[in-house]
Amino acid sequence: MKDQEKTALASTTITPVQQIIASSAGALLTSLFVTPLDVVKIRLQAQSKPFIKGNCFVYCNGLMDHLCVCLNGNSKAWYKAPGRFRGTADAFVQIVRNEGVRSLWSGLPPTLVMAIPATAIYFTCYDQLRDLLIHRMRSTESACLIAGAMARLGSATLISPLELIRTKMQLRPLSYKELTTCIQSSVAKEGWLSLWKGWSPTVMRDVPFSAMYWYNYELGRKWLCQRYNKPEPTFTISFAAGAASGSIAAIVTLPFDVVKTRRQIELGELEVLNDSQKRSRSTWKIMYSIMSENGFRGLFAGLSPRLMKIAPACAIMISTYEFGKSFFRKLNSEQQLKTL
């Protein structure tokens, strides 16, 4: 009976709906874990460099970027004025003591609204593309690399207009009628491509990140399975491989993340000031400007905070996703055995 169960489990696949459920669970857990880290980081940043009228900051919890605008130390979004913190641990304690535990998850709702569907689309497309390419290619790692790049390109392109709409609603309180008028005006002046503003730096960061992440994850997972004589990757192996591959990809693509953050802030300030005369610079011009101001090291600013978010986010996301897929495979195999 055990051999029959193993055979059924090995041949069992999961449905796209089950993949969506597994990836959504991973996105939820990742958001719940990483959001407090970014809330504290932003409070500490604001304490050292208080915001003045028109200034923006980018809030990213490892899954999604959110552009927030501060006016005199406060934000139209969820951000509150900074306190007097002596460090990270003290910030955690004071925020919980003065504002309650729920304040550590400020900004979570807009993350979940966008992150869960975006993550579900991305991971489901990746698995489907990888399985298709593996049958046509000899190398599993190469299939993972190509599938990762294509899945991210597709999901980023699909979500980009929604990101633009969400950002506009965060920057200025707009009714749905005003938002529709704003979008129609933008399309009339600049065409439908105006709905994909910011697509270029996003793709230049996320597509290489995704390709490297899945390629290194597959290699790391195989190596760890061989090292510890495991026929299938355990939760711990998936966690470790996800953290390592996410860190490597984060380091390599950091310059494009710096450029994307700079461009988001510039666009946000233009929106707040209603400045229609200025136009945002291209990705390469922003990169040149950063190097002129801060040298080559400027392109790798914020490496430590990025790794502190990306490594656990990737680890939690992939290990939860793999656990969810294993759960559904076992469930499907048991149902198959019942029908035998």
XYZ file of C-alpha atoms in Angstrom:
340
model
C 0.000 0.000 0.000
C 2.891 2.368 0.801
C 4.412 1.857 -2.652
C 1.036 2.547 -4.224
C 0.720 5.775 -2.220
C 4.196 6.926 -3.247
C 3.459 6.240 -6.915
C 0.169 8.119 -6.734
C 1.794 11.065 -4.948
C 4.632 11.300 -7.474
C 2.253 11.324 -10.434
C -0.220 13.718 -8.845
C -0.311 17.297 -10.034
C -2.128 20.237 -8.543
C -4.613 22.482 -10.296
C -4.048 26.182 -11.093
C -6.674 27.033 -8.474
C -4.655 25.152 -5.845
C -1.512 26.962 -6.991
C -3.338 30.275 -6.555
C -4.418 29.313 -3.027
C -0.869 28.263 -2.074
C 0.714 31.443 -3.461
C -1.951 33.660 -1.857
C -1.248 32.060 1.521
C 2.458 32.762 1.011
C 1.786 36.398 0.112
C -0.403 36.838 3.201
C 2.175 35.368 5.591
C 5.006 37.342 3.982
C 3.085 40.605 4.330
C 2.215 39.887 7.967
C 5.845 39.173 8.846
C 7.735 41.843 6.875
C 5.372 44.838 7.225
C 6.420 45.660 10.843
C 10.084 45.792 9.753
C 9.353 48.444 7.146
C 7.034 50.443 9.410
C 9.846 50.745 11.974
C 12.434 51.511 9.284
C 10.368 54.387 7.877
C 9.732 55.848 11.352
C 13.487 55.831 12.039
C 14.234 57.427 8.657
C 11.672 60.167 9.232
C 13.158 60.868 12.658
C 16.616 61.537 11.219
C 15.302 63.421 8.169
C 11.871 64.947 8.899
C 9.573 65.312 5.902
C 8.631 68.749 4.624
C 5.724 69.688 2.401
C 5.689 67.718 -0.807
C 8.167 65.029 0.220
C 7.478 61.376 -0.512
C 8.808 58.059 0.661
C 8.510 54.560 -0.756
C 7.185 51.871 1.534
C 8.075 48.310 0.487
C 7.448 45.215 2.553
C 9.172 42.722 0.274
C 6.165 42.149 -1.992
C 4.902 45.534 -3.160
C 6.068 49.158 -3.339
C 3.774 51.890 -2.014
C 4.400 55.580 -2.618
C 3.308 57.726 0.339
C 3.257 61.518 0.547
C 4.009 63.391 3.760
C 2.796 66.855 4.627
C 4.460 68.430 7.692
C 5.434 65.073 9.089
C 2.106 63.394 8.415
C 0.763 61.471 5.472
C -2.472 61.299 3.562
C -1.978 57.555 3.702
C -1.275 55.552 6.874
C 1.969 57.196 8.001
C 2.124 59.023 11.348
C 4.587 61.588 12.687
C 7.856 60.063 13.966
C 8.603 59.720 17.661
C 11.863 59.821 19.581
C 13.440 56.423 19.119
C 16.894 55.310 20.259
C 17.058 52.398 17.852
C 15.145 49.586 16.169
C 14.251 47.684 19.348
C 13.206 50.900 21.123
C 11.050 51.858 18.127
C 9.211 48.530 18.286
C 8.577 48.935 22.014
C 7.423 52.555 21.841
C 5.157 52.066 18.829
C 3.429 49.131 20.543
C 3.197 50.962 23.866
C 1.921 54.293 22.531
C -0.071 53.264 19.454
C -0.916 49.614 19.966
C 0.282 46.437 18.298
C -1.882 47.049 15.216
C 0.253 50.079 14.296
C 3.078 47.734 13.313
C 0.893 46.579 10.436
C -0.010 50.052 9.169
C -0.272 50.051 5.398
C -1.125 46.364 5.248
C -4.564 46.664 3.529
C -3.268 48.303 0.300
C -0.493 45.724 0.216
C -2.906 42.807 0.398
C -5.256 44.278 -2.210
C -2.458 44.369 -4.798
C 0.106 41.833 -3.558
C -2.123 38.779 -3.306
C -3.525 38.856 -6.877
C -0.144 39.928 -8.315
C 1.673 37.118 -6.473
C -0.955 34.557 -7.420
C -0.660 35.479 -11.111
C 3.132 35.458 -10.981
C 3.636 32.116 -9.203
C 0.909 30.305 -11.144
C 2.295 31.539 -14.486
C 5.807 30.571 -13.419
C 4.842 26.992 -12.547
C 2.851 26.542 -15.736
C 5.650 27.950 -17.927
C 8.354 25.969 -16.127
C 6.516 22.669 -16.564
C 5.989 23.463 -20.256
C 9.642 24.402 -20.839
C 11.067 21.431 -18.917
C 9.479 19.083 -21.466
C 11.198 20.985 -24.296
C 14.568 21.743 -22.694
C 17.202 19.439 -21.273
C 18.196 21.752 -18.420
C 15.758 22.263 -15.547
C 17.725 25.291 -14.326
C 17.513 26.995 -17.732
C 13.784 26.321 -17.848
C 13.429 27.940 -14.411
C 15.446 30.984 -15.498
C 13.371 31.583 -18.650
C 10.058 30.844 -16.918
C 10.938 33.214 -14.060
C 11.745 36.063 -16.443
C 8.644 35.539 -18.588
C 6.289 35.181 -15.619
C 7.553 38.402 -14.027
C 7.397 40.293 -17.314
C 3.807 39.208 -17.841
C 2.609 39.915 -14.292
C 4.379 43.309 -14.127
C 2.833 44.358 -17.441
C -0.629 43.235 -16.350
C -0.494 44.907 -12.931
C 1.237 48.157 -14.022
C -1.964 50.138 -14.857
C -3.494 49.088 -11.521
C -0.311 50.227 -9.758
C -0.582 53.628 -11.448
C -4.226 53.993 -10.395
C -3.449 52.964 -6.809
C -0.549 55.414 -6.612
C -2.732 58.301 -7.839
C -5.363 57.479 -5.226
C -2.695 57.411 -2.503
C -1.186 60.733 -3.549
C -4.450 62.677 -3.692
C -7.889 61.748 -2.334
C -9.841 61.238 -5.555
C -13.375 60.036 -6.100
C -13.883 57.342 -8.707
C -15.343 59.948 -11.058
C -12.301 62.220 -10.618
C -9.982 59.250 -11.053
C -11.745 58.255 -14.282
C -11.473 61.836 -15.582
C -7.772 61.931 -14.660
C -7.068 58.670 -16.497
C -9.092 59.712 -19.558
C -7.218 63.021 -19.719
C -3.864 61.262 -19.479
C -4.808 58.794 -22.219
C -6.091 61.606 -24.475
C -2.837 63.564 -24.135
C -0.227 60.786 -24.130
C -2.036 57.704 -25.428
C -2.744 54.348 -23.817
C 0.943 53.826 -23.045
C 0.611 56.491 -20.340
C -1.090 53.829 -18.199
C 2.235 52.001 -18.090
C 4.312 54.856 -16.656
C 7.048 53.420 -14.468
C 6.876 50.075 -16.276
C 10.432 50.301 -17.631
C 12.361 50.617 -14.324
C 10.061 48.045 -12.723
C 10.771 45.497 -15.448
C 14.507 46.275 -15.465
C 14.600 45.454 -11.758
C 12.066 42.648 -11.424
C 12.678 40.547 -14.556
C 16.433 39.945 -13.899
C 15.629 39.478 -10.203
C 13.048 36.819 -10.999
C 15.272 35.000 -13.506
C 18.241 34.862 -11.114
C 16.031 34.009 -8.144
C 14.448 30.909 -9.690
C 17.699 29.750 -11.291
C 19.625 29.968 -8.000
C 16.704 28.593 -6.013
C 16.601 25.462 -8.147
C 20.370 24.978 -7.823
C 20.335 25.653 -4.075
C 17.406 23.345 -3.449
C 19.046 20.483 -5.356
C 22.364 20.994 -3.575
C 20.742 21.008 -0.126
C 18.711 17.893 -0.915
C 21.878 16.050 -1.974
C 23.842 17.304 1.023
C 21.250 16.120 3.542
C 20.131 13.036 1.567
C 16.555 14.195 1.171
C 14.533 12.835 -1.785
C 12.221 15.870 -1.656
C 12.912 19.394 -0.337
C 11.689 19.968 3.207
C 10.225 23.234 4.534
C 13.654 24.127 5.973
C 15.456 23.440 2.691
C 12.982 25.567 0.737
C 13.305 28.336 3.338
C 17.119 28.367 3.201
C 17.291 28.152 -0.600
C 14.718 30.953 -0.940
C 16.597 33.256 1.440
C 19.952 32.662 -0.268
C 18.683 33.028 -3.840
C 16.641 36.120 -2.919
C 19.697 37.753 -1.343
C 21.875 37.142 -4.401
C 19.243 38.516 -6.773
C 18.639 41.530 -4.507
C 22.335 42.484 -4.511
C 22.719 42.210 -8.295
C 19.545 44.189 -9.088
C 19.935 46.826 -6.366
C 21.001 49.642 -8.791
C 17.681 49.335 -10.623
C 15.828 49.340 -7.304
C 17.572 52.593 -6.359
C 16.609 54.121 -9.718
C 13.005 52.951 -9.400
C 12.711 54.453 -5.912
C 14.152 57.797 -7.089
C 11.788 57.860 -10.063
C 8.745 56.999 -7.938
C 9.517 59.847 -5.542
C 10.038 62.334 -8.384
C 6.746 61.336 -10.002
C 4.981 61.583 -6.652
C 6.258 65.089 -5.970
C 5.206 66.223 -9.469
C 1.719 64.839 -8.819
C 1.441 66.634 -5.480
C 2.647 69.930 -6.918
C 0.366 69.542 -9.977
C 3.396 70.252 -12.140
C 2.427 69.206 -15.651
C 5.325 71.020 -17.307
C 8.082 68.805 -15.959
C 8.641 65.328 -17.242
C 10.288 62.461 -15.360
C 13.724 61.459 -16.576
C 14.586 58.151 -18.168
C 16.043 55.263 -16.167
C 19.546 55.759 -17.576
C 19.531 59.519 -16.938
C 18.543 58.937 -13.319
C 21.290 56.328 -12.974
C 23.835 58.780 -14.408
C 22.602 61.483 -12.027
C 22.997 59.191 -9.020
C 26.549 58.281 -10.045
C 27.399 61.964 -10.570
C 26.127 62.881 -7.112
C 27.293 59.888 -5.043
C 29.645 57.886 -7.229
C 29.226 54.219 -8.144
C 28.450 53.359 -4.514
C 25.309 55.467 -4.773
C 23.739 52.785 -6.979
C 24.036 50.333 -4.071
C 22.580 52.592 -1.384
C 20.303 50.857 1.104
C 21.776 47.378 0.571
C 21.408 46.283 4.202
C 17.726 47.347 4.599
C 16.882 45.724 1.265
C 18.480 42.430 2.294
C 16.745 42.557 5.681
C 13.400 42.603 3.864
C 14.060 40.584 0.717
C 15.790 37.587 2.340
C 13.009 36.758 4.847
C 10.293 37.727 2.360
C 11.626 35.327 -0.290
C 12.216 32.602 2.290
C 8.713 32.822 3.778
C 7.020 33.152 0.399
C 8.669 30.179 -1.321
C 8.618 27.832 1.687
C 4.931 28.521 2.300
C 4.189 28.084 -1.398
C 6.086 24.776 -1.586
C 4.396 23.564 1.607
C 1.003 24.470 0.152
C 1.738 22.594 -3.077
C 2.889 19.519 -1.105
C -0.304 19.655 0.930
C -2.482 19.730 -2.188
C -0.471 16.965 -3.879
C -1.027 14.744 -0.852
C -4.704 15.666 -0.752
C -5.138 14.907 -4.460
C -3.266 11.600 -4.182
C -5.485 10.484 -1.309
C -8.562 11.280 -3.385
C -7.117 9.292 -6.301
C -6.465 6.300 -4.052
C -10.047 6.398 -2.813
C -11.289 6.082 -6.367
C -9.079 3.040 -7.121
